[in-house]
Amino acid sequence: MIKPELKDFLQSEEIKIIKGNVAAAYAAKSARVQVISAYPITPQTTVVEKLSEFVDGGLMPGTQYIKVESEHSVLASLVGSSMAGTRTFTATSGQGLFYMYEMVHWTAGVRLPIVMAIASRGPAPPWNIWADFTDVISCRDTGWMSAFTATHQEIYDEILMSYKVCEDYDVLLPKFVAYGGFILSHTSKPVILEDQDKVDNFLPPLPDEKGWPHIWIDPKRPLMHGNLIMPSGFYSEFRMKIHDALIRSKSKIKAVAKEFEKTFGRSYGNGLIQEYRMDGADVAMLNYGDLALQMEEAIDAVREEGYKVGMVKLRHFRPFPVEDIIEVAKKVKVLGVMDRATAFGSPTGGPVSSEVKTALHGTKGTALIFPMINGIGGREVTVEQQKEQLKILIKINETGELPEDLLHGTLWHGKLEVD
Amino acid sequence: MASLKKVMEDEIACKEWFLPGNACCAGCGLEVALRWTMKALGPDIAMVTPASCLNVVIGLWPKTAPDFPQFNMAFAAGAAVATGFEAAFKAKAHKFPGKGWDKMISICFAGDGGTTDIGIQGLSGAAERNSNIIYVCYDNEAYMNTGIQRSSSTPHGAITTTTPFGKERYKKNLPAIMRAHDIPYVATCSISEPLDIYEKFKKAKSINGTKYIHILAPCAPGWGFPSEDTIEIARMAVKAGSWILYEVENGVLTLSKKSKPLLDPSKRIPIIEYVSTQKRFAGISEKTLIEIQEQIDNDWEKLSTELKCQDEYSK
Ligand SMILES: Cc1ncc(C[n+]2csc(CCOP(=O)(O)OP(=O)(O)O)c2C)c(N)n1
Ligand code: SF4
Ligand SMILES: [Mg+2]
């Protein structure tokens, strides 16, 4: 491999046709992360490969890349680096995230603004390496924020926005930026890589020498962290603060999305959700991840046929946009909630549909919520199938009758025929 | 070995960095290990301590005994977190040059369970990368914090709450495993030899790369001996030759002062004298005793052969 020229490290605005994983790596570079720690796992691998190229090629001067022996150590080392006052980054998928789980809780407990890209894949067994958001969603209650992205550009953009939200002194929490394994991680699309000065203005290279406001490592100001605390101590209050910060992050996410749009000219709805052709819609589908992008095509086609359908793209699972979902559910008569993830034994079997039902509980005059699941373990979902899904919602709206073939109230769409 | 006089001239060594009032049991070996580690290193460090007695004895939140940056951590995470500190200091030295960030020492201070069992993967990873950290294992030969369960480091014959009739297997030789990683420095210490601890940490501080130091730190309630005997018990372990003091610098093995004479078997006290001081060996069978003694004698034989080979080789 030819070593890139050192001067290249200052990125100027450029459109590159790159894989989703490479977009994530470029985002980390644009964000001037100081410490990277990673362990390879399909379909995340090309993120860590690209970053090795950047760091070893001298394109990220000063940045340390720790090549650890496991994912537990990935997050453990970043906890160390972040506590010591640096901006940090990693990426993983499915099993890797599960292996980190102890440290996932730890990170939020220390309130560290670590950003982690997730090229989502289905949990094993059987082995599966394709798009399925069960991995990131199974960290629901850890105190991490989690974003779903639908395009290559959005991966790059969301990582930049995420640092800004995470490092806000009113938030100080870690965040996942998820995208479908292979579908986005391994396909190539044009991505605008932003001018470094412009990025630096939007996202100043924090923290300063003193580190984060609540934790630092400095012999002149010796600090301990994590001592045993009795039930009568502030444990409960610390936990309340995490929940409070996570809920309050909603307004930060919205503000940052607005500022991002102003700076770079790309809009992501209000940051939490993004509506597509919801004007006058009486039936809508809630999607997340790459299938939301493809759903736009299905919506266009079904609208063409004269039906008033729309789509809501869920951009954040944590914090959950309760208020926005209530507004959406007031506008339409039927709201399909399409999961590409499983939550076994939950009220619907789908994590987001369960969440939507909870959000609407006790709210009067809202849509009928119809839970659906598709694309599990990377199962292909075509535009035709998505049109079919919309037709199911239209039929429910017209007849008031639910389809027959439900599994405990939820439609698993796109099943194989078994003879 | 450093003389007491030399240590007394060291201002940092004369200060206590792990403050009195901590919650260690009376006669705790770990406390001696930590105090002397800090006397050699001084406060310009970042210490991570994975789940262990040490996580508790430093004090209940918000009180804390270490007068230096110290961070409690998940059980298996010690070595990786220390590596994370190190990486951050390097990055900070780049961003804020001339501020001394490159002089910061990253250290993990872990128990034998956190080292020889759950933390061994992370430690092996750090050693293979040759991360610039000091990794210390204070060895009280069981999981003391959770109530004296066996660890890989529990010796043959010892009773713990999960080996009620004595442990079948032998103590895992972690220093040997660390040697096999070809790191620049491996040393063993005993809390009965604080000046030796001081000296070895001073050396470790000056070496770049992964340094592994394993300190025998008896535990009065866990081993079953009167709390005033801690130092003497540790000393007897050395004298019996069941705990050998040495250092391996860039692959070269050197026996430390207190262990060197024991190459002569007649200088070692019989293991029964050591074993009979502790309740954890109560009711030990003659067979087990013989097995332990044989193991010690074998270890020494191997060691002396190795030293001879090393001498030959260097000629
Ligand atoms: C993942 C995980 N498993 C188990 C525990 C429970 N645990 C806490 S400390 C400890 C034993 C520590 O033993 P050692 O490392 O020898 O330190 P000591 O307490 O003996 O000083 C155990 C099993 C834990 N904290 N985390
Ligand atoms: S149980 Fe043993 S190691 Fe733990 S504090 Fe007490 S004496 Fe020290
Ligand atoms: Mg122990």
PDB file of N, CA and C in Angstrom, chain A residues 174-231:
ATOM      1  N   PRO A 174     -23.151   8.557  26.150  1.00  0.00           N
ATOM      2  CA  PRO A 174     -22.638   7.940  24.917  1.00  0.00           C
ATOM      3  C   PRO A 174     -23.754   7.684  23.900  1.00  0.00           C
ATOM      4  N   LYS A 175     -23.339   7.398  22.670  1.00  0.00           N
ATOM      5  CA  LYS A 175     -24.348   7.222  21.629  1.00  0.00           C
ATOM      6  C   LYS A 175     -23.949   6.185  20.580  1.00  0.00           C
ATOM      7  N   PHE A 176     -24.929   5.382  20.189  1.00  0.00           N
ATOM      8  CA  PHE A 176     -24.768   4.456  19.064  1.00  0.00           C
ATOM      9  C   PHE A 176     -25.283   5.120  17.800  1.00  0.00           C
ATOM     10  N   VAL A 177     -24.568   4.900  16.689  1.00  0.00           N
ATOM     11  CA  VAL A 177     -25.079   5.320  15.388  1.00  0.00           C
ATOM     12  C   VAL A 177     -25.170   4.050  14.540  1.00  0.00           C
ATOM     13  N   ALA A 178     -26.410   3.566  14.335  1.00  0.00           N
ATOM     14  CA  ALA A 178     -26.598   2.257  13.714  1.00  0.00           C
ATOM     15  C   ALA A 178     -27.006   2.365  12.252  1.00  0.00           C
ATOM     16  N   TYR A 179     -26.590   1.366  11.479  1.00  0.00           N
ATOM     17  CA  TYR A 179     -27.013   1.247  10.091  1.00  0.00           C
ATOM     18  C   TYR A 179     -26.996  -0.232   9.710  1.00  0.00           C
ATOM     19  N   GLY A 180     -27.829  -0.578   8.738  1.00  0.00           N
ATOM     20  CA  GLY A 180     -27.992  -1.980   8.381  1.00  0.00           C
ATOM     21  C   GLY A 180     -26.719  -2.597   7.824  1.00  0.00           C
ATOM     22  N   GLY A 181     -26.318  -3.733   8.421  1.00  0.00           N
ATOM     23  CA  GLY A 181     -25.133  -4.446   7.953  1.00  0.00           C
ATOM     24  C   GLY A 181     -25.285  -4.838   6.490  1.00  0.00           C
ATOM     25  N   PHE A 182     -24.236  -4.701   5.736  1.00  0.00           N
ATOM     26  CA  PHE A 182     -24.148  -4.980   4.302  1.00  0.00           C
ATOM     27  C   PHE A 182     -24.959  -4.007   3.456  1.00  0.00           C
ATOM     28  N   ILE A 183     -26.238  -3.809   3.826  1.00  0.00           N
ATOM     29  CA  ILE A 183     -27.067  -2.947   2.994  1.00  0.00           C
ATOM     30  C   ILE A 183     -26.446  -1.562   2.883  1.00  0.00           C
ATOM     31  N   LEU A 184     -26.021  -1.013   4.014  1.00  0.00           N
ATOM     32  CA  LEU A 184     -25.312   0.266   3.959  1.00  0.00           C
ATOM     33  C   LEU A 184     -23.805   0.094   4.149  1.00  0.00           C
ATOM     34  N   SER A 185     -23.412  -0.870   4.983  1.00  0.00           N
ATOM     35  CA  SER A 185     -21.981  -0.982   5.310  1.00  0.00           C
ATOM     36  C   SER A 185     -21.133  -1.315   4.090  1.00  0.00           C
ATOM     37  N   HIS A 186     -21.680  -2.144   3.187  1.00  0.00           N
ATOM     38  CA  HIS A 186     -20.855  -2.654   2.088  1.00  0.00           C
ATOM     39  C   HIS A 186     -21.249  -2.178   0.689  1.00  0.00           C
ATOM     40  N   THR A 187     -22.249  -1.315   0.598  1.00  0.00           N
ATOM     41  CA  THR A 187     -22.590  -0.755  -0.715  1.00  0.00           C
ATOM     42  C   THR A 187     -21.974   0.626  -0.804  1.00  0.00           C
ATOM     43  N   SER A 188     -21.769   1.102  -2.020  1.00  0.00           N
ATOM     44  CA  SER A 188     -21.127   2.406  -2.190  1.00  0.00           C
ATOM     45  C   SER A 188     -22.070   3.436  -2.792  1.00  0.00           C
ATOM     46  N   LYS A 189     -21.986   4.626  -2.278  1.00  0.00           N
ATOM     47  CA  LYS A 189     -22.811   5.754  -2.739  1.00  0.00           C
ATOM     48  C   LYS A 189     -21.970   7.019  -2.614  1.00  0.00           C
ATOM     49  N   PRO A 190     -22.337   8.061  -3.335  1.00  0.00           N
ATOM     50  CA  PRO A 190     -21.605   9.322  -3.157  1.00  0.00           C
ATOM     51  C   PRO A 190     -21.876   9.913  -1.773  1.00  0.00           C
ATOM     52  N   VAL A 191     -20.825  10.346  -1.123  1.00  0.00           N
ATOM     53  CA  VAL A 191     -20.948  10.978   0.199  1.00  0.00           C
ATOM     54  C   VAL A 191     -20.172  12.289   0.161  1.00  0.00           C
ATOM     55  N   ILE A 192     -20.802  13.336   0.631  1.00  0.00           N
ATOM     56  CA  ILE A 192     -20.092  14.620   0.718  1.00  0.00           C
ATOM     57  C   ILE A 192     -19.267  14.616   1.995  1.00  0.00           C
ATOM     58  N   LEU A 193     -17.952  14.699   1.843  1.00  0.00           N
ATOM     59  CA  LEU A 193     -17.069  14.828   3.003  1.00  0.00           C
ATOM     60  C   LEU A 193     -16.830  16.320   3.167  1.00  0.00           C
ATOM     61  N   GLU A 194     -17.068  16.808   4.356  1.00  0.00           N
ATOM     62  CA  GLU A 194     -17.071  18.256   4.545  1.00  0.00           C
ATOM     63  C   GLU A 194     -15.677  18.816   4.781  1.00  0.00           C
ATOM     64  N   ASP A 195     -15.559  20.085   4.476  1.00  0.00           N
ATOM     65  CA  ASP A 195     -14.339  20.839   4.699  1.00  0.00           C
ATOM     66  C   ASP A 195     -13.978  20.819   6.193  1.00  0.00           C
ATOM     67  N   GLN A 196     -12.702  20.537   6.489  1.00  0.00           N
ATOM     68  CA  GLN A 196     -12.298  20.386   7.885  1.00  0.00           C
ATOM     69  C   GLN A 196     -12.580  21.639   8.720  1.00  0.00           C
ATOM     70  N   ASP A 197     -12.337  22.810   8.161  1.00  0.00           N
ATOM     71  CA  ASP A 197     -12.588  24.047   8.916  1.00  0.00           C
ATOM     72  C   ASP A 197     -14.051  24.175   9.287  1.00  0.00           C
ATOM     73  N   LYS A 198     -14.889  23.809   8.320  1.00  0.00           N
ATOM     74  CA  LYS A 198     -16.334  23.904   8.548  1.00  0.00           C
ATOM     75  C   LYS A 198     -16.753  22.918   9.642  1.00  0.00           C
ATOM     76  N   VAL A 199     -16.175  21.724   9.596  1.00  0.00           N
ATOM     77  CA  VAL A 199     -16.483  20.727  10.635  1.00  0.00           C
ATOM     78  C   VAL A 199     -15.982  21.229  11.986  1.00  0.00           C
ATOM     79  N   ASP A 200     -14.754  21.770  12.004  1.00  0.00           N
ATOM     80  CA  ASP A 200     -14.195  22.256  13.273  1.00  0.00           C
ATOM     81  C   ASP A 200     -15.065  23.354  13.885  1.00  0.00           C
ATOM     82  N   ASN A 201     -15.644  24.177  13.020  1.00  0.00           N
ATOM     83  CA  ASN A 201     -16.524  25.233  13.525  1.00  0.00           C
ATOM     84  C   ASN A 201     -17.802  24.662  14.119  1.00  0.00           C
ATOM     85  N   PHE A 202     -18.324  23.655  13.427  1.00  0.00           N
ATOM     86  CA  PHE A 202     -19.559  23.020  13.905  1.00  0.00           C
ATOM     87  C   PHE A 202     -19.281  22.193  15.153  1.00  0.00           C
ATOM     88  N   LEU A 203     -18.147  21.511  15.130  1.00  0.00           N
ATOM     89  CA  LEU A 203     -17.801  20.573  16.201  1.00  0.00           C
ATOM     90  C   LEU A 203     -16.373  20.852  16.675  1.00  0.00           C
ATOM     91  N   PRO A 204     -16.206  21.818  17.557  1.00  0.00           N
ATOM     92  CA  PRO A 204     -14.852  22.144  18.010  1.00  0.00           C
ATOM     93  C   PRO A 204     -14.182  20.915  18.627  1.00  0.00           C
ATOM     94  N   PRO A 205     -12.871  20.762  18.387  1.00  0.00           N
ATOM     95  CA  PRO A 205     -12.183  19.566  18.898  1.00  0.00           C
ATOM     96  C   PRO A 205     -12.069  19.581  20.427  1.00  0.00           C
ATOM     97  N   LEU A 206     -13.046  19.024  21.087  1.00  0.00           N
ATOM     98  CA  LEU A 206     -13.077  18.945  22.551  1.00  0.00           C
ATOM     99  C   LEU A 206     -12.490  17.608  22.997  1.00  0.00           C
ATOM    100  N   PRO A 207     -12.195  17.400  24.271  1.00  0.00           N
ATOM    101  CA  PRO A 207     -12.262  18.426  25.301  1.00  0.00           C
ATOM    102  C   PRO A 207     -10.961  19.224  25.349  1.00  0.00           C
ATOM    103  N   ASP A 208     -10.950  20.277  26.167  1.00  0.00           N
ATOM    104  CA  ASP A 208      -9.707  21.019  26.342  1.00  0.00           C
ATOM    105  C   ASP A 208      -8.812  20.247  27.316  1.00  0.00           C
ATOM    106  N   GLU A 209      -7.706  20.845  27.688  1.00  0.00           N
ATOM    107  CA  GLU A 209      -6.715  20.086  28.440  1.00  0.00           C
ATOM    108  C   GLU A 209      -7.241  19.556  29.773  1.00  0.00           C
ATOM    109  N   LYS A 210      -8.169  20.254  30.358  1.00  0.00           N
ATOM    110  CA  LYS A 210      -8.681  19.842  31.662  1.00  0.00           C
ATOM    111  C   LYS A 210      -9.589  18.614  31.577  1.00  0.00           C
ATOM    112  N   GLY A 211     -10.041  18.280  30.375  1.00  0.00           N
ATOM    113  CA  GLY A 211     -10.913  17.113  30.215  1.00  0.00           C
ATOM    114  C   GLY A 211     -12.371  17.485  30.333  1.00  0.00           C
ATOM    115  N   TRP A 212     -13.205  16.497  30.584  1.00  0.00           N
ATOM    116  CA  TRP A 212     -14.650  16.731  30.695  1.00  0.00           C
ATOM    117  C   TRP A 212     -14.953  17.428  32.012  1.00  0.00           C
ATOM    118  N   PRO A 213     -16.108  18.050  32.111  1.00  0.00           N
ATOM    119  CA  PRO A 213     -16.379  18.832  33.332  1.00  0.00           C
ATOM    120  C   PRO A 213     -16.574  17.978  34.579  1.00  0.00           C
ATOM    121  N   HIS A 214     -16.937  16.707  34.401  1.00  0.00           N
ATOM    122  CA  HIS A 214     -17.296  15.899  35.571  1.00  0.00           C
ATOM    123  C   HIS A 214     -16.266  14.834  35.902  1.00  0.00           C
ATOM    124  N   ILE A 215     -15.353  14.587  34.959  1.00  0.00           N
ATOM    125  CA  ILE A 215     -14.349  13.559  35.246  1.00  0.00           C
ATOM    126  C   ILE A 215     -13.045  13.906  34.532  1.00  0.00           C
ATOM    127  N   TRP A 216     -11.955  13.665  35.209  1.00  0.00           N
ATOM    128  CA  TRP A 216     -10.656  13.992  34.629  1.00  0.00           C
ATOM    129  C   TRP A 216      -9.596  13.147  35.314  1.00  0.00           C
ATOM    130  N   ILE A 217      -8.410  13.125  34.698  1.00  0.00           N
ATOM    131  CA  ILE A 217      -7.283  12.466  35.353  1.00  0.00           C
ATOM    132  C   ILE A 217      -6.163  13.485  35.417  1.00  0.00           C
ATOM    133  N   ASP A 218      -5.875  13.898  36.628  1.00  0.00           N
ATOM    134  CA  ASP A 218      -4.910  14.963  36.818  1.00  0.00           C
ATOM    135  C   ASP A 218      -4.381  14.859  38.255  1.00  0.00           C
ATOM    136  N   PRO A 219      -3.097  14.512  38.402  1.00  0.00           N
ATOM    137  CA  PRO A 219      -2.538  14.341  39.749  1.00  0.00           C
ATOM    138  C   PRO A 219      -2.698  15.597  40.613  1.00  0.00           C
ATOM    139  N   LYS A 220      -2.811  16.767  39.959  1.00  0.00           N
ATOM    140  CA  LYS A 220      -2.976  17.986  40.748  1.00  0.00           C
ATOM    141  C   LYS A 220      -4.403  18.108  41.272  1.00  0.00           C
ATOM    142  N   ARG A 221      -5.311  17.406  40.645  1.00  0.00           N
ATOM    143  CA  ARG A 221      -6.705  17.393  41.126  1.00  0.00           C
ATOM    144  C   ARG A 221      -7.137  15.930  41.235  1.00  0.00           C
ATOM    145  N   PRO A 222      -6.524  15.171  42.149  1.00  0.00           N
ATOM    146  CA  PRO A 222      -6.789  13.731  42.160  1.00  0.00           C
ATOM    147  C   PRO A 222      -8.284  13.436  42.357  1.00  0.00           C
ATOM    148  N   LEU A 223      -8.749  12.471  41.596  1.00  0.00           N
ATOM    149  CA  LEU A 223     -10.179  12.162  41.587  1.00  0.00           C
ATOM    150  C   LEU A 223     -10.320  10.656  41.654  1.00  0.00           C
ATOM    151  N   MET A 224     -11.308  10.189  42.388  1.00  0.00           N
ATOM    152  CA  MET A 224     -11.646   8.766  42.315  1.00  0.00           C
ATOM    153  C   MET A 224     -12.965   8.662  41.586  1.00  0.00           C
ATOM    154  N   HIS A 225     -13.251   7.470  41.106  1.00  0.00           N
ATOM    155  CA  HIS A 225     -14.556   7.247  40.520  1.00  0.00           C
ATOM    156  C   HIS A 225     -15.003   5.819  40.748  1.00  0.00           C
ATOM    157  N   GLY A 226     -16.272   5.679  41.056  1.00  0.00           N
ATOM    158  CA  GLY A 226     -16.862   4.342  41.109  1.00  0.00           C
ATOM    159  C   GLY A 226     -16.791   3.642  42.450  1.00  0.00           C
ATOM    160  N   ASN A 227     -16.447   4.360  43.515  1.00  0.00           N
ATOM    161  CA  ASN A 227     -16.425   3.701  44.828  1.00  0.00           C
ATOM    162  C   ASN A 227     -17.783   3.113  45.170  1.00  0.00           C
ATOM    163  N   LEU A 228     -17.755   2.075  45.955  1.00  0.00           N
ATOM    164  CA  LEU A 228     -18.990   1.442  46.429  1.00  0.00           C
ATOM    165  C   LEU A 228     -19.874   2.483  47.114  1.00  0.00           C
ATOM    166  N   ILE A 229     -21.145   2.434  46.791  1.00  0.00           N
ATOM    167  CA  ILE A 229     -22.068   3.398  47.382  1.00  0.00           C
ATOM    168  C   ILE A 229     -23.204   2.635  48.047  1.00  0.00           C
ATOM    169  N   MET A 230     -23.533   3.022  49.253  1.00  0.00           N
ATOM    170  CA  MET A 230     -24.579   2.298  49.999  1.00  0.00           C
ATOM    171  C   MET A 230     -25.961   2.676  49.457  1.00  0.00           C
ATOM    172  N   PRO A 231     -26.950   1.826  49.706  1.00  0.00           N
ATOM    173  CA  PRO A 231     -28.308   2.158  49.233  1.00  0.00           C
ATOM    174  C   PRO A 231     -28.794   3.509  49.752  1.00  0.00           C
TER     175      PRO A 231
END
